[in-house]
Coordinates of C-alpha atoms and ligand atoms in Angstrom, one line a residue:
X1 CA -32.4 -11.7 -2.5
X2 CA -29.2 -10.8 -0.8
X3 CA -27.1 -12.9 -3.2
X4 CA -28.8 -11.4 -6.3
X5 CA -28.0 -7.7 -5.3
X6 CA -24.5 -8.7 -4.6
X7 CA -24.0 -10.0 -8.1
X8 CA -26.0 -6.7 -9.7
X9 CA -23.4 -5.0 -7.3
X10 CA -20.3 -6.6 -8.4
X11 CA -21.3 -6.5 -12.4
X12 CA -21.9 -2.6 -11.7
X13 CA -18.5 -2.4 -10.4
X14 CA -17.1 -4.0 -12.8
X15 CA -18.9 -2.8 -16.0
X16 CA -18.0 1.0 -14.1
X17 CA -14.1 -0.2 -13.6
X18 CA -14.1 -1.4 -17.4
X19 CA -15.9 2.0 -18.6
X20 CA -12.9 3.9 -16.5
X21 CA -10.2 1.9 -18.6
X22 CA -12.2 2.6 -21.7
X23 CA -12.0 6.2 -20.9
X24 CA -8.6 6.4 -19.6
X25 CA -7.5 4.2 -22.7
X26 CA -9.0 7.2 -25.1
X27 CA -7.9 9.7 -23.3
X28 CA -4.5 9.1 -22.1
X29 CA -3.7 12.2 -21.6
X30 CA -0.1 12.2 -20.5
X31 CA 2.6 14.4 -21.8
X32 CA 6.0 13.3 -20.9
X33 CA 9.1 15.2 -21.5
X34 CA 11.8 13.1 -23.5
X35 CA 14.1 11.8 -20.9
X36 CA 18.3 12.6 -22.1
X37 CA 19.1 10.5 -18.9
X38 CA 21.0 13.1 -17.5
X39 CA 22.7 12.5 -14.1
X40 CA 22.1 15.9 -12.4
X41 CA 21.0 17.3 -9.1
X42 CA 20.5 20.3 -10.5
X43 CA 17.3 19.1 -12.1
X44 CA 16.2 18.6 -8.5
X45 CA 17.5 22.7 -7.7
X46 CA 15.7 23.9 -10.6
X47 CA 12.4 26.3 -11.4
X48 CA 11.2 23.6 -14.1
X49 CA 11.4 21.4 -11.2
X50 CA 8.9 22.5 -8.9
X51 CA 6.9 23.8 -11.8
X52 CA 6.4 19.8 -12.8
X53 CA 5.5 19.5 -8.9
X54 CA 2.3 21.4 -9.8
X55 CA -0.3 18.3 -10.8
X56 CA 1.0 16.7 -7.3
X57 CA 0.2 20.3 -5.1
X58 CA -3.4 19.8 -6.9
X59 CA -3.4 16.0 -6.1
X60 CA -2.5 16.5 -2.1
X61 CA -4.9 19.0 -2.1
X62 CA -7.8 18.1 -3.7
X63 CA -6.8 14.9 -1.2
X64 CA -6.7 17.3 1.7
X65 CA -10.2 19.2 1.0
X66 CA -12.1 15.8 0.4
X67 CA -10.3 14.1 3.8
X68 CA -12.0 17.2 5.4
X69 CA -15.0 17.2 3.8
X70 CA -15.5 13.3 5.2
X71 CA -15.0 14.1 8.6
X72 CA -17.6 16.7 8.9
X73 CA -20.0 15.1 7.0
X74 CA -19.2 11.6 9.5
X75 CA -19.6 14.3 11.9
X76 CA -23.0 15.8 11.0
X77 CA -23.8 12.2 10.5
X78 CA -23.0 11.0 13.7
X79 CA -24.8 13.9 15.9
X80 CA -27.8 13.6 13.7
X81 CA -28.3 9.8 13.6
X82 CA -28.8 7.8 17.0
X83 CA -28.1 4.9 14.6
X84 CA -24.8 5.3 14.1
X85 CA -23.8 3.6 10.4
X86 CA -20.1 3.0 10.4
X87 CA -19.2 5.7 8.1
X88 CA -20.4 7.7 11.0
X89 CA -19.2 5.8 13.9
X90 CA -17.0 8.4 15.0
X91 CA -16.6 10.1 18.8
X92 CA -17.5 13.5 18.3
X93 CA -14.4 14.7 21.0
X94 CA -11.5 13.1 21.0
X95 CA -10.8 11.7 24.3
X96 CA -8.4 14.1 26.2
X97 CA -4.8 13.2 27.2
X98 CA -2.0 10.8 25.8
X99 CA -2.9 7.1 24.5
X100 CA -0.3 4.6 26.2
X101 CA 3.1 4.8 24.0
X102 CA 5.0 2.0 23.6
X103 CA 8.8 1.9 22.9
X104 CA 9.5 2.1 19.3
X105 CA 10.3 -1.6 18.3
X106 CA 13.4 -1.5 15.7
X107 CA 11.7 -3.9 13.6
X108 CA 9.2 -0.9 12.6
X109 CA 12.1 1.6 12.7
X110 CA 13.9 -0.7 10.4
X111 CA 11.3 -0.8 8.0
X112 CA 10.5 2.3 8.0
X113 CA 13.6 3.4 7.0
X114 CA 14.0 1.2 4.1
X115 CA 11.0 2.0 3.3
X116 CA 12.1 5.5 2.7
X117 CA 15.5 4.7 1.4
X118 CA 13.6 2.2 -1.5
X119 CA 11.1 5.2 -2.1
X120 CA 13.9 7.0 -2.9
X121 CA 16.2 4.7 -5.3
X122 CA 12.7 4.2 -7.0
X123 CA 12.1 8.3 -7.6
X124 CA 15.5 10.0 -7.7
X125 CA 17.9 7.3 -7.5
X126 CA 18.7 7.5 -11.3
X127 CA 19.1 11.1 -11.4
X128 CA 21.5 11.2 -9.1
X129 CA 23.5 7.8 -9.1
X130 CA 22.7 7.0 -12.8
X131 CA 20.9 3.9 -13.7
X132 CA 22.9 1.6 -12.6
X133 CA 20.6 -1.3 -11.9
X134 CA 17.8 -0.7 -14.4
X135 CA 17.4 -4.3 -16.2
X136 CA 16.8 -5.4 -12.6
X137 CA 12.8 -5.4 -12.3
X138 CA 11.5 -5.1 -8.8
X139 CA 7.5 -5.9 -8.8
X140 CA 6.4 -2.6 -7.1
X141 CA 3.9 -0.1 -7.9
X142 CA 6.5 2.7 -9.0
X143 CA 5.5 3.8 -12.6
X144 CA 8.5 3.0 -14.8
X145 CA 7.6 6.2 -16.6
X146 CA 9.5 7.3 -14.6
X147 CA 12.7 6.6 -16.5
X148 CA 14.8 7.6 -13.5
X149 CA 14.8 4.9 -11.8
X150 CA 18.1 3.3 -10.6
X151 CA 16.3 -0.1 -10.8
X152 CA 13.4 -0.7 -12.6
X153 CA 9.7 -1.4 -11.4
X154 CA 8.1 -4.6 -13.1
X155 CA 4.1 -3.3 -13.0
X156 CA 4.7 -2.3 -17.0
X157 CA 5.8 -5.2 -18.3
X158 CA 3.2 -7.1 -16.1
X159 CA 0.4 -5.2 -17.5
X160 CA 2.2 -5.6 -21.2
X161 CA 3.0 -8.8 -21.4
X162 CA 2.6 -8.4 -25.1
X163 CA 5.0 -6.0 -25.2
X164 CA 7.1 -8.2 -23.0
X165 CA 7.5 -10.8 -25.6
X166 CA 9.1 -8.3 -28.6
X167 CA 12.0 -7.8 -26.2
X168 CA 15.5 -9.6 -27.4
X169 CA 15.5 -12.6 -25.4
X170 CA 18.3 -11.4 -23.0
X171 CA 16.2 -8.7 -21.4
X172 CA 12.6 -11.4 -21.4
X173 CA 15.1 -13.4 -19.0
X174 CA 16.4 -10.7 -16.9
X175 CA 12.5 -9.8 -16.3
X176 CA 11.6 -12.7 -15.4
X177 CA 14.3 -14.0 -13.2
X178 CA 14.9 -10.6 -11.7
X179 CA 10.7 -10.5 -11.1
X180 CA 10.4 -13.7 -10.1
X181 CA 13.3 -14.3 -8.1
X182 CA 12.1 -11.1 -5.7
X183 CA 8.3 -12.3 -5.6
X184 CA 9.5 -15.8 -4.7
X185 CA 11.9 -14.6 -1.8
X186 CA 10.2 -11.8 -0.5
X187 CA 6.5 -12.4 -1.1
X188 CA 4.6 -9.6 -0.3
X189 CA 7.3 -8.2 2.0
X190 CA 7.8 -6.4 -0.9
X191 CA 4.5 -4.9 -0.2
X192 CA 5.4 -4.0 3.2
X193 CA 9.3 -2.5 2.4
X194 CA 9.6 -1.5 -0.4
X195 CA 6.7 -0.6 -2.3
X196 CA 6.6 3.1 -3.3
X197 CA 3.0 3.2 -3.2
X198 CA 2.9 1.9 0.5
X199 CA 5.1 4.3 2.1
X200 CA 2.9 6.9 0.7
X201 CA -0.3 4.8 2.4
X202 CA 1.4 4.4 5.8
X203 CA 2.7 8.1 6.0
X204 CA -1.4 9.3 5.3
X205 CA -1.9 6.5 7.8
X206 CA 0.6 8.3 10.3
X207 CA -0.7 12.0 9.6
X208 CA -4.3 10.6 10.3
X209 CA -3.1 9.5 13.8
X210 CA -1.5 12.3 14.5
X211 CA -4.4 14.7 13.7
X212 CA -6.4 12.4 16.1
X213 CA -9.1 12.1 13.1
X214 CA -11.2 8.5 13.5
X215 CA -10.4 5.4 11.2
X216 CA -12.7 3.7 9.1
X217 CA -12.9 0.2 10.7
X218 CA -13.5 -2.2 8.0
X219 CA -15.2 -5.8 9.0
X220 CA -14.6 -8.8 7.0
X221 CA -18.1 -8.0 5.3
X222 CA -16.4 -4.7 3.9
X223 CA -13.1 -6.8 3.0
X224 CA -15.5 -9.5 0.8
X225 CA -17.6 -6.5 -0.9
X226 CA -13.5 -5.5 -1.9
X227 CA -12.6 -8.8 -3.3
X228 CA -14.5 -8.8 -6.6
X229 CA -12.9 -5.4 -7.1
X230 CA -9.7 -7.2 -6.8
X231 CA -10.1 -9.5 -8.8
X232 CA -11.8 -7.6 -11.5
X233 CA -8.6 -5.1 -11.6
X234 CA -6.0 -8.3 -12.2
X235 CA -7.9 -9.2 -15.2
X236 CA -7.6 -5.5 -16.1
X237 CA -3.8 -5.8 -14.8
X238 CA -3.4 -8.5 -17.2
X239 CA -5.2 -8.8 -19.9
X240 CA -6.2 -5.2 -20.9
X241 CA -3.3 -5.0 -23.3
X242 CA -4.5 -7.5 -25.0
X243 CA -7.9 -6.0 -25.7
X244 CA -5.9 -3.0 -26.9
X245 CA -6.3 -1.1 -23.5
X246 CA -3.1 0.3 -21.2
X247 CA -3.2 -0.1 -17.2
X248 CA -0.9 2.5 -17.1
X249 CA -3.5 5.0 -18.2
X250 CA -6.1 5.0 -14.7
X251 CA -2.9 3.5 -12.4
X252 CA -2.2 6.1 -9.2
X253 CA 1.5 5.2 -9.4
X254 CA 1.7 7.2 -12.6
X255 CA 0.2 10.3 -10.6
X256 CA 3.5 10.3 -8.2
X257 CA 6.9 8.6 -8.7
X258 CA 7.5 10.9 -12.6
X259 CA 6.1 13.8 -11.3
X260 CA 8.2 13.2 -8.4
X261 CA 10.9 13.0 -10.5
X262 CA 10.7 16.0 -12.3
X263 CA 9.2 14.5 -15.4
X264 CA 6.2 16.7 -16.7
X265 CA 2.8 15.1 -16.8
X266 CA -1.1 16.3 -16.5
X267 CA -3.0 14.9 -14.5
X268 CA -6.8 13.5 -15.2
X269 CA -8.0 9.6 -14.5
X270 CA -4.3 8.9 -12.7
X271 CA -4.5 11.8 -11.0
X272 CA -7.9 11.3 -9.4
X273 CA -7.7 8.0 -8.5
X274 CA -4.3 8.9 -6.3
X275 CA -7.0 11.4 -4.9
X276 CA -8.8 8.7 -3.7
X277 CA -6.2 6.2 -2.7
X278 CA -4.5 9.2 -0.8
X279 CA -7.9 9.3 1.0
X280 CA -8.4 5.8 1.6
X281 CA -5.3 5.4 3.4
X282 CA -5.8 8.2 5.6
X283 CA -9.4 6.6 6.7
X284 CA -8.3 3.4 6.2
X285 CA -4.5 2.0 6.6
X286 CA -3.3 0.4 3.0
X287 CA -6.5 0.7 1.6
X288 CA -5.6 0.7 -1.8
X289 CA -3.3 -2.4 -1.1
X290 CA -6.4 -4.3 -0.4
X291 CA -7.4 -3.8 -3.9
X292 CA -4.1 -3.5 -5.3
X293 CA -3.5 -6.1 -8.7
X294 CA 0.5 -6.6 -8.1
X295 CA -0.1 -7.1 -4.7
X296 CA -2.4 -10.0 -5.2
X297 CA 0.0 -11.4 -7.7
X298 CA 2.7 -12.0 -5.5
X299 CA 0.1 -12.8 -3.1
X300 CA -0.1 -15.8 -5.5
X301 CA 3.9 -16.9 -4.6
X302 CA 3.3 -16.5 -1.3
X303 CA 3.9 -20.4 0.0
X304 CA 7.4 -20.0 -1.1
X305 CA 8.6 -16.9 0.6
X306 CA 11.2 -16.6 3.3
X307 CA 8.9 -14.3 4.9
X308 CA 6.7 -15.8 7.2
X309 CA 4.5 -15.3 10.6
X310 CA 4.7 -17.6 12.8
X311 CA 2.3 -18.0 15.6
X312 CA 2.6 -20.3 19.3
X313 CA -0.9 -21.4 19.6
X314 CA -0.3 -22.1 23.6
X315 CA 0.4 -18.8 24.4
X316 CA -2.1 -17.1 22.7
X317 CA -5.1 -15.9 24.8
X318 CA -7.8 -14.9 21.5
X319 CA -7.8 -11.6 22.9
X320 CA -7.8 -10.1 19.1
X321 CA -5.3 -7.6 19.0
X322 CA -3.5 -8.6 16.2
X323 CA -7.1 -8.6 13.8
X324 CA -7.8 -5.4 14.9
X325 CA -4.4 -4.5 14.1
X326 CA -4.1 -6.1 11.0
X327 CA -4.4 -3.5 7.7
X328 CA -5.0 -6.3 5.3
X329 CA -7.8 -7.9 7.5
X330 CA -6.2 -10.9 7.9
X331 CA -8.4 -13.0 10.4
X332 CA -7.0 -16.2 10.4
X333 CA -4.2 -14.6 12.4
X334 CA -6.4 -14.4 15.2
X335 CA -8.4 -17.5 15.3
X336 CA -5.9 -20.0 13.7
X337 CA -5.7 -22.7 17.2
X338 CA -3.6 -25.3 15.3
X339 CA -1.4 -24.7 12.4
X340 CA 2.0 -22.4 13.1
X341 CA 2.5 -21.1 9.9
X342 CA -0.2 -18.6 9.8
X343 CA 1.1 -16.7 6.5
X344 CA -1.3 -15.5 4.4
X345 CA -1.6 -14.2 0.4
X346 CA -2.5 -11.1 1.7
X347 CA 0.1 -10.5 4.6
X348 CA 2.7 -8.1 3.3
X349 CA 5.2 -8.5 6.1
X350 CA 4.0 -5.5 8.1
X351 CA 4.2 -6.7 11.4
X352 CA 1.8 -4.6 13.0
X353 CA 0.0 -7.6 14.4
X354 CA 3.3 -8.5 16.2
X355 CA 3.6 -5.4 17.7
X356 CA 0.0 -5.6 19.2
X357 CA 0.2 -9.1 20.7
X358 CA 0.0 -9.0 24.2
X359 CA 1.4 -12.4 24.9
X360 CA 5.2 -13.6 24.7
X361 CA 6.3 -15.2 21.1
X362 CA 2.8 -16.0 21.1
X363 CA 3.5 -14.0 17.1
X364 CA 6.5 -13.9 15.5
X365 CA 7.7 -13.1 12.2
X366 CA 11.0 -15.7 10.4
X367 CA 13.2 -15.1 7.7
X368 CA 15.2 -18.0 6.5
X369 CA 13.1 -20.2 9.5
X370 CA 15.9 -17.0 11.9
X371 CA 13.2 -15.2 13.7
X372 CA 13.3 -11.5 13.2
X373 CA 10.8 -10.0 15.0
X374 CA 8.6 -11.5 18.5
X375 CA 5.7 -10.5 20.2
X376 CA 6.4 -9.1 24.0
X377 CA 4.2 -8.7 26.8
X378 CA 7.1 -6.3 28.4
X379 CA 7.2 -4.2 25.0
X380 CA 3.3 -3.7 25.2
X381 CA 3.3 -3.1 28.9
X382 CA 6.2 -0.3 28.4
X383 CA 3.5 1.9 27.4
X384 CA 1.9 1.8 30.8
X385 CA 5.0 2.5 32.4
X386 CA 4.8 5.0 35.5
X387 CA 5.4 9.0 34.6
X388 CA 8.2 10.2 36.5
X389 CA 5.6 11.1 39.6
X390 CA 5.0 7.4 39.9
X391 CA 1.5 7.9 37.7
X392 CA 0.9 5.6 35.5
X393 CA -0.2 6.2 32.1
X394 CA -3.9 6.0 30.9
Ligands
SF4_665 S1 -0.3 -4.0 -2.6 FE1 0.3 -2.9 -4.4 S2 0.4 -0.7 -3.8 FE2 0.4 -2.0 -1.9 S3 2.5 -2.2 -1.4 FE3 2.0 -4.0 -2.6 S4 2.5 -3.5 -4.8 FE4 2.5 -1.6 -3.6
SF4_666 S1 -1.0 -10.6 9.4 FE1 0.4 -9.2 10.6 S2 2.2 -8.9 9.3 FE2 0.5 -9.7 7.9 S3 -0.5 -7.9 7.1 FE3 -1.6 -8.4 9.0 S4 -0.6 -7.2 10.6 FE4 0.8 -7.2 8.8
SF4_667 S1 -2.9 -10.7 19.7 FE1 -1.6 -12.5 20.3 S2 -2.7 -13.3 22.0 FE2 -4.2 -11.9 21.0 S3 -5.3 -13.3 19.6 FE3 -3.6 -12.5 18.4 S4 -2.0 -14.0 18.6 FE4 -3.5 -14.4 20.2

């Protein structure tokens, strides 16, 4: 019985995801201005400018009022029902005082900066630099609409491949060795430094935890209701061009990265959905990523990265940190007891999971087999260090 409703389920989402493309494949409804590739801050100084920021003010806040409206409704939902369902698991106070700080590891300051830095090549790096790099394809999800960008982002030619193949041969082989050479080096650490699409999912991650708002906490139930959405929107990824359709048309990246970079566009299908991914990553950290059709592609190349997490199955303790950590939902990283390599298609690289372990090298994360980032008891204790009265911190 449980098995039948999960396949009506999954043929309801996907019928409703194919219906969306239909719809967003009638109705495009973008209006780009013709690019003259001009190299010019002053764009960035200019009226026009902030008048093309417009469809991004009514993205963040139509993303603001329905973030809002979930947390009183969780809220209603949790004072009314003694049954607490997840949506509403929430503590109705938050607990008073400071949560334990640790140190700031320079593995996550590192990444977080080029993070920002790649964000920025992707948006405005062309506009101010020229574009120097741009029959380089990287595979993130930073619509190449954009046509600013200092180096190009694969995802159009990935969900074109039709149009791939009318290209002179020359620039078929700088996509594909430029495409391929990145996915094959960097796996889905790509996902985790330099994907536009990410940094915007961390930083609604960061405001949520600064707001003190409750998380969604997703169980792996939750992740395997996702995964036929997944792999419904590859096929989508992939093949929709050939059943005359366009990805482009319903993909969030096209709500952000153009408008971003002063090029004028309205705002319908694209524009909602980065209404819901901003939400999802506020609830949930790198929700979208879960879903996300590029990501599992690389996913895919994943064996021959240089990226990888190791883990020292003697010193760990199974205390489940780093699954609770984990924004991908990665449990093998938590009950793997034999193998070392513990990379996954899904990991993108975050670390996270490092930086909860309790237990030294017990995680670690290697580039070129060099380790480049450890798990530390000391760096997790830091954040119970005494106050300067000689309290310590609860
Ligand atoms: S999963 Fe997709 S959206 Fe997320 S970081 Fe990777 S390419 Fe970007
Ligand atoms: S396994 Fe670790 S590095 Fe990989 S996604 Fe999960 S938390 Fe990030
Ligand atoms: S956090 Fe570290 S010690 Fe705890 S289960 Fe994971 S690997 Fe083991």
């Amino acid at each position: 019985m449980k098995s039948k409703r999960k396949i009506i389920i999954t043929i309801a989402v996907c019928l409703g995801l194919a219906a969306l493309a239909y719809f967003a494949w009638l109705f495009p409804f973008y209006q780009f201005e013709s690019n003259d590739f001009e190299t010019s801050l002053q764009k960035l100084m200019s009226w026009e400018y902030i008048k093309t920021l417009v469809p991004l003010f009514i993205i963040a806040g139509l993303a603001a009022a329905g973030i809002v409206l979930v947390i009183i409704l969780r809220k209603i939902l949790a004072k009314n029902s003694r049954k607490k369902t997840r949506f509403a698991d929430v503590r109705t106070s938050i607990p008073k005082g400071r949560a334990p700080k640790q140190k700031p590891a320079l593995f996550m300051a590192v990444r977080w900066i080029i993070m920002i830095a790649f964000a920025f090549i992707m948006i405005w790096g062309g506009l101010i630099f020229g574009l120097k790099m741009s029959s380089m394809s990287i595979p993130v999800l930073s619509c190449p609409w954009n046509t600013e960008q200092m180096t190009e982002s694969s995802c159009y030619y990935l969900a074109h491949l039709n149009e791939l193949f009318e290209l002179p041969w020359y620039s078929i082989i700088a996509f594909v060795v430029s495409t391929f050479g990145f996915t094959i080096l960097l796996g889905r650490a790509i996902c985790g430094f330099l994907c536009p699409m990410g940094l915007i999912q961390d930083i609604m991650d960061r405001i949520r935890r600064r707001s003190k708002a409750e998380g969604i906490k997703m169980n792996e139930k939750m992740y395997g209701a996702l995964t036929p959405i997944k792999w419904c929107l590859v096929i989508i990824f992939i093949g929709l061009c050939f059943a005359g359709g366009n990805f482009c048309n319903f993909c969030p990246a096209v709500a952000t990265s153009p408008i971003l970079a002063g090029i004028s566009t309205s705002l319908y299908v694209s524009g909602f959905i980065m209404v819901l991914v901003l939400m999802g990553g506020f609830f949930k950290r790198r929700a979208f990523c879960t879903v996300c059709p590029l990501g599992t592609i690389m996913g895919f190349f994943h064996r021959f990265s240089l990226f990888r997490i190791k883990k020292d199955c003697q010193s760990c303790t199974e205390c489940g940190a780093c699954y609770e950590a984990c924004p991908m939902g990665i449990k093998t990283i938590y009950t793997e007891r034999g193998k070392t390599d513990v990379t996954t298609e899904s990991c993108i690289m975050c670390g996270e999971c490092i930086k909860c372990c309790p237990e030294d090298n017990a995680l670690s994360m290697t580039f070129a087999g060099k380790k480049i980032y450890t798990s530390s008891r000391k760096k997790i204790m830091s954040g119970y260090a005494p106050d300067k009265n000689g309290r310590e911190e609860k």
